[in-house]
Amino acid sequence: MKKIVLICILAILSFNSISQTCEEREEKLLATIGGVSATMLYNTYVLIDVAKDAFIKKIYDTEKVTQLMNSQKGMFDFLIKTFEDNLKEKVFSKEDDKNFIESIAESIKGLKNQAALLLKITEDNSVSNIEAYTKQKEKNWTAISTMLGIAEE
């Protein structure tokens, strides 16, 4: 009986995917990419700032912050290259999709810069380094919160 139910479920799912057009599947895939990207941007933004706060409060030392930010840098570089390659190859057919992917890539570049500025703070906790970090952080939050539809606080 369980096998019959499983076969029926698989048949229904396969017919459902066959009945979708390429455009419908593309829309769903792009919505998924958008959701995952938006979540990643938000979580990374929070991670960088938590690392800064932990460093300022002497919970994290320079080595720990450097390790965290360097691991983020590798991911940033990969994602930026992937999104830019897709744009160059004209993978996205709709202008809205291209614009959204461009905004994600720009937001990742902003987060990469924020992480680099945090590393400068770990080397020299000067007012100018903190101001540069804060300015980039605010710029990033504006872009991310706009993308996510979160009201400014």
Short mmCIF file of C-alpha atoms in Angstrom, two decimals:
data_model
loop_
_atom_site.label_atom_id
_atom_site.label_comp_id
_atom_site.label_asym_id
_atom_site.label_seq_id
_atom_site.Cartn_x
_atom_site.Cartn_y
_atom_site.Cartn_z
CA MET A 1 0.00 0.00 0.00
CA LYS A 2 2.84 2.41 0.89
CA LYS A 3 4.47 1.72 -2.47
CA ILE A 4 1.26 2.56 -4.33
CA VAL A 5 0.88 5.84 -2.44
CA LEU A 6 4.52 6.72 -3.14
CA ILE A 7 4.13 5.92 -6.85
CA CYS A 8 0.97 8.05 -7.03
CA ILE A 9 2.70 10.99 -5.35
CA LEU A 10 5.69 10.74 -7.69
CA ALA A 11 3.38 10.54 -10.70
CA ILE A 12 1.46 13.64 -9.60
CA LEU A 13 4.68 15.58 -8.99
CA SER A 14 6.13 14.57 -12.34
CA PHE A 15 2.96 15.56 -14.22
CA ASN A 16 2.96 18.88 -12.38
CA SER A 17 6.53 19.65 -13.46
CA ILE A 18 5.84 18.55 -17.04
CA SER A 19 2.83 20.83 -17.26
CA GLN A 20 4.90 23.88 -16.35
CA THR A 21 6.43 25.95 -19.09
CA CYS A 22 10.10 26.93 -19.06
CA GLU A 23 9.05 30.47 -18.16
CA GLU A 24 7.04 29.24 -15.16
CA ARG A 25 9.94 27.14 -13.92
CA GLU A 26 12.36 30.01 -14.53
CA GLU A 27 10.17 32.36 -12.47
CA LYS A 28 10.10 29.87 -9.58
CA LEU A 29 13.86 29.33 -9.75
CA LEU A 30 14.54 33.06 -9.85
CA ALA A 31 12.22 33.61 -6.89
CA THR A 32 14.17 30.93 -5.01
CA ILE A 33 17.51 32.53 -5.92
CA GLY A 34 16.14 35.89 -4.80
CA GLY A 35 14.94 34.53 -1.47
CA VAL A 36 18.18 32.72 -0.73
CA SER A 37 20.22 35.75 -1.78
CA ALA A 38 18.19 38.16 0.34
CA THR A 39 18.53 35.88 3.36
CA MET A 40 22.28 35.58 2.80
CA LEU A 41 22.66 39.35 2.50
CA TYR A 42 20.76 39.98 5.71
CA ASN A 43 22.54 37.27 7.70
CA THR A 44 25.97 38.34 6.45
CA TYR A 45 25.23 41.97 7.29
CA VAL A 46 24.33 40.89 10.84
CA LEU A 47 27.38 38.60 11.12
CA ILE A 48 29.81 41.37 10.20
CA ASP A 49 28.32 43.79 12.70
CA VAL A 50 28.15 41.18 15.49
CA ALA A 51 31.84 40.44 14.83
CA LYS A 52 32.59 44.18 15.11
CA ASP A 53 30.68 44.46 18.39
CA ALA A 54 32.41 41.34 19.75
CA PHE A 55 35.79 42.83 18.84
CA ILE A 56 35.01 46.21 20.42
CA LYS A 57 33.82 44.46 23.61
CA LYS A 58 36.98 42.30 23.55
CA ILE A 59 35.01 39.07 23.15
CA TYR A 60 36.71 38.36 19.79
CA ASP A 61 40.37 39.05 19.21
CA THR A 62 41.90 40.25 15.94
CA GLU A 63 42.67 36.68 14.86
CA LYS A 64 39.05 35.54 15.28
CA VAL A 65 37.64 38.55 13.41
CA THR A 66 40.21 38.11 10.64
CA GLN A 67 39.32 34.43 10.30
CA LEU A 68 35.57 35.22 10.09
CA MET A 69 35.99 38.06 7.59
CA ASN A 70 38.41 36.12 5.38
CA SER A 71 35.97 33.21 5.19
CA GLN A 72 33.28 35.68 4.12
CA LYS A 73 35.62 37.23 1.52
CA GLY A 74 36.01 33.88 -0.24
CA MET A 75 32.25 33.48 -0.48
CA PHE A 76 31.82 37.10 -1.61
CA ASP A 77 34.34 36.66 -4.41
CA PHE A 78 32.67 33.47 -5.63
CA LEU A 79 29.17 34.98 -5.61
CA ILE A 80 30.22 38.25 -7.25
CA LYS A 81 31.96 36.34 -10.04
CA THR A 82 28.98 34.00 -10.49
CA PHE A 83 26.43 36.81 -10.70
CA GLU A 84 28.61 38.95 -12.98
CA ASP A 85 29.32 35.98 -15.28
CA ASN A 86 25.59 35.28 -15.54
CA LEU A 87 24.94 38.91 -16.42
CA LYS A 88 27.70 38.90 -19.08
CA GLU A 89 26.30 35.69 -20.55
CA LYS A 90 22.82 37.28 -20.65
CA VAL A 91 21.32 34.40 -18.65
CA PHE A 92 18.42 36.56 -17.47
CA SER A 93 15.85 37.41 -20.10
CA LYS A 94 13.85 40.05 -18.21
CA GLU A 95 15.18 43.49 -17.36
CA ASP A 96 13.75 43.28 -13.81
CA ASP A 97 15.67 40.05 -13.22
CA LYS A 98 18.90 41.59 -14.53
CA ASN A 99 18.43 44.62 -12.30
CA PHE A 100 17.73 42.46 -9.26
CA ILE A 101 20.85 40.34 -9.85
CA GLU A 102 22.91 43.51 -10.34
CA SER A 103 21.59 44.87 -7.04
CA ILE A 104 22.49 41.61 -5.27
CA ALA A 105 26.03 41.74 -6.71
CA GLU A 106 26.40 45.38 -5.64
CA SER A 107 25.15 44.55 -2.15
CA ILE A 108 27.67 41.72 -1.88
CA LYS A 109 30.43 44.14 -2.93
CA GLY A 110 29.24 46.52 -0.22
CA LEU A 111 29.36 43.76 2.39
CA LYS A 112 32.83 42.80 1.21
CA ASN A 113 33.90 46.41 1.71
CA GLN A 114 32.27 46.50 5.16
CA ALA A 115 34.23 43.36 6.13
CA ALA A 116 37.47 44.93 4.88
CA LEU A 117 36.74 48.07 6.90
CA LEU A 118 36.17 45.93 9.98
CA LEU A 119 39.61 44.41 9.47
CA LYS A 120 41.03 47.95 9.43
CA ILE A 121 39.35 48.58 12.79
CA THR A 122 41.07 45.48 14.21
CA GLU A 123 44.41 46.99 13.13
CA ASP A 124 43.66 50.56 14.19
CA ASN A 125 40.53 51.35 16.19
CA SER A 126 40.67 55.02 15.13
CA VAL A 127 37.71 57.34 14.76
CA SER A 128 38.27 57.59 11.00
CA ASN A 129 38.19 53.79 10.58
CA ILE A 130 35.03 53.52 12.70
CA GLU A 131 33.38 56.32 10.72
CA ALA A 132 34.26 54.67 7.39
CA TYR A 133 32.88 51.35 8.66
CA THR A 134 29.69 53.00 9.94
CA LYS A 135 29.15 54.84 6.64
CA GLN A 136 29.51 51.59 4.66
CA LYS A 137 27.29 49.72 7.12
CA GLU A 138 24.53 52.34 6.71
CA LYS A 139 24.85 52.23 2.93
CA ASN A 140 24.60 48.43 3.02
CA TRP A 141 21.57 48.52 5.30
CA THR A 142 19.77 50.94 2.99
CA ALA A 143 20.33 48.62 0.02
CA ILE A 144 19.47 45.41 1.89
CA SER A 145 16.42 46.78 3.70
CA THR A 146 15.09 48.21 0.43
CA MET A 147 15.57 44.86 -1.30
CA LEU A 148 13.83 43.04 1.56
CA GLY A 149 11.07 45.63 1.94
CA ILE A 150 12.02 46.28 5.57
CA ALA A 151 11.13 49.69 6.92
CA GLU A 152 14.05 51.81 8.09
CA GLU A 153 14.28 52.07 11.86
#
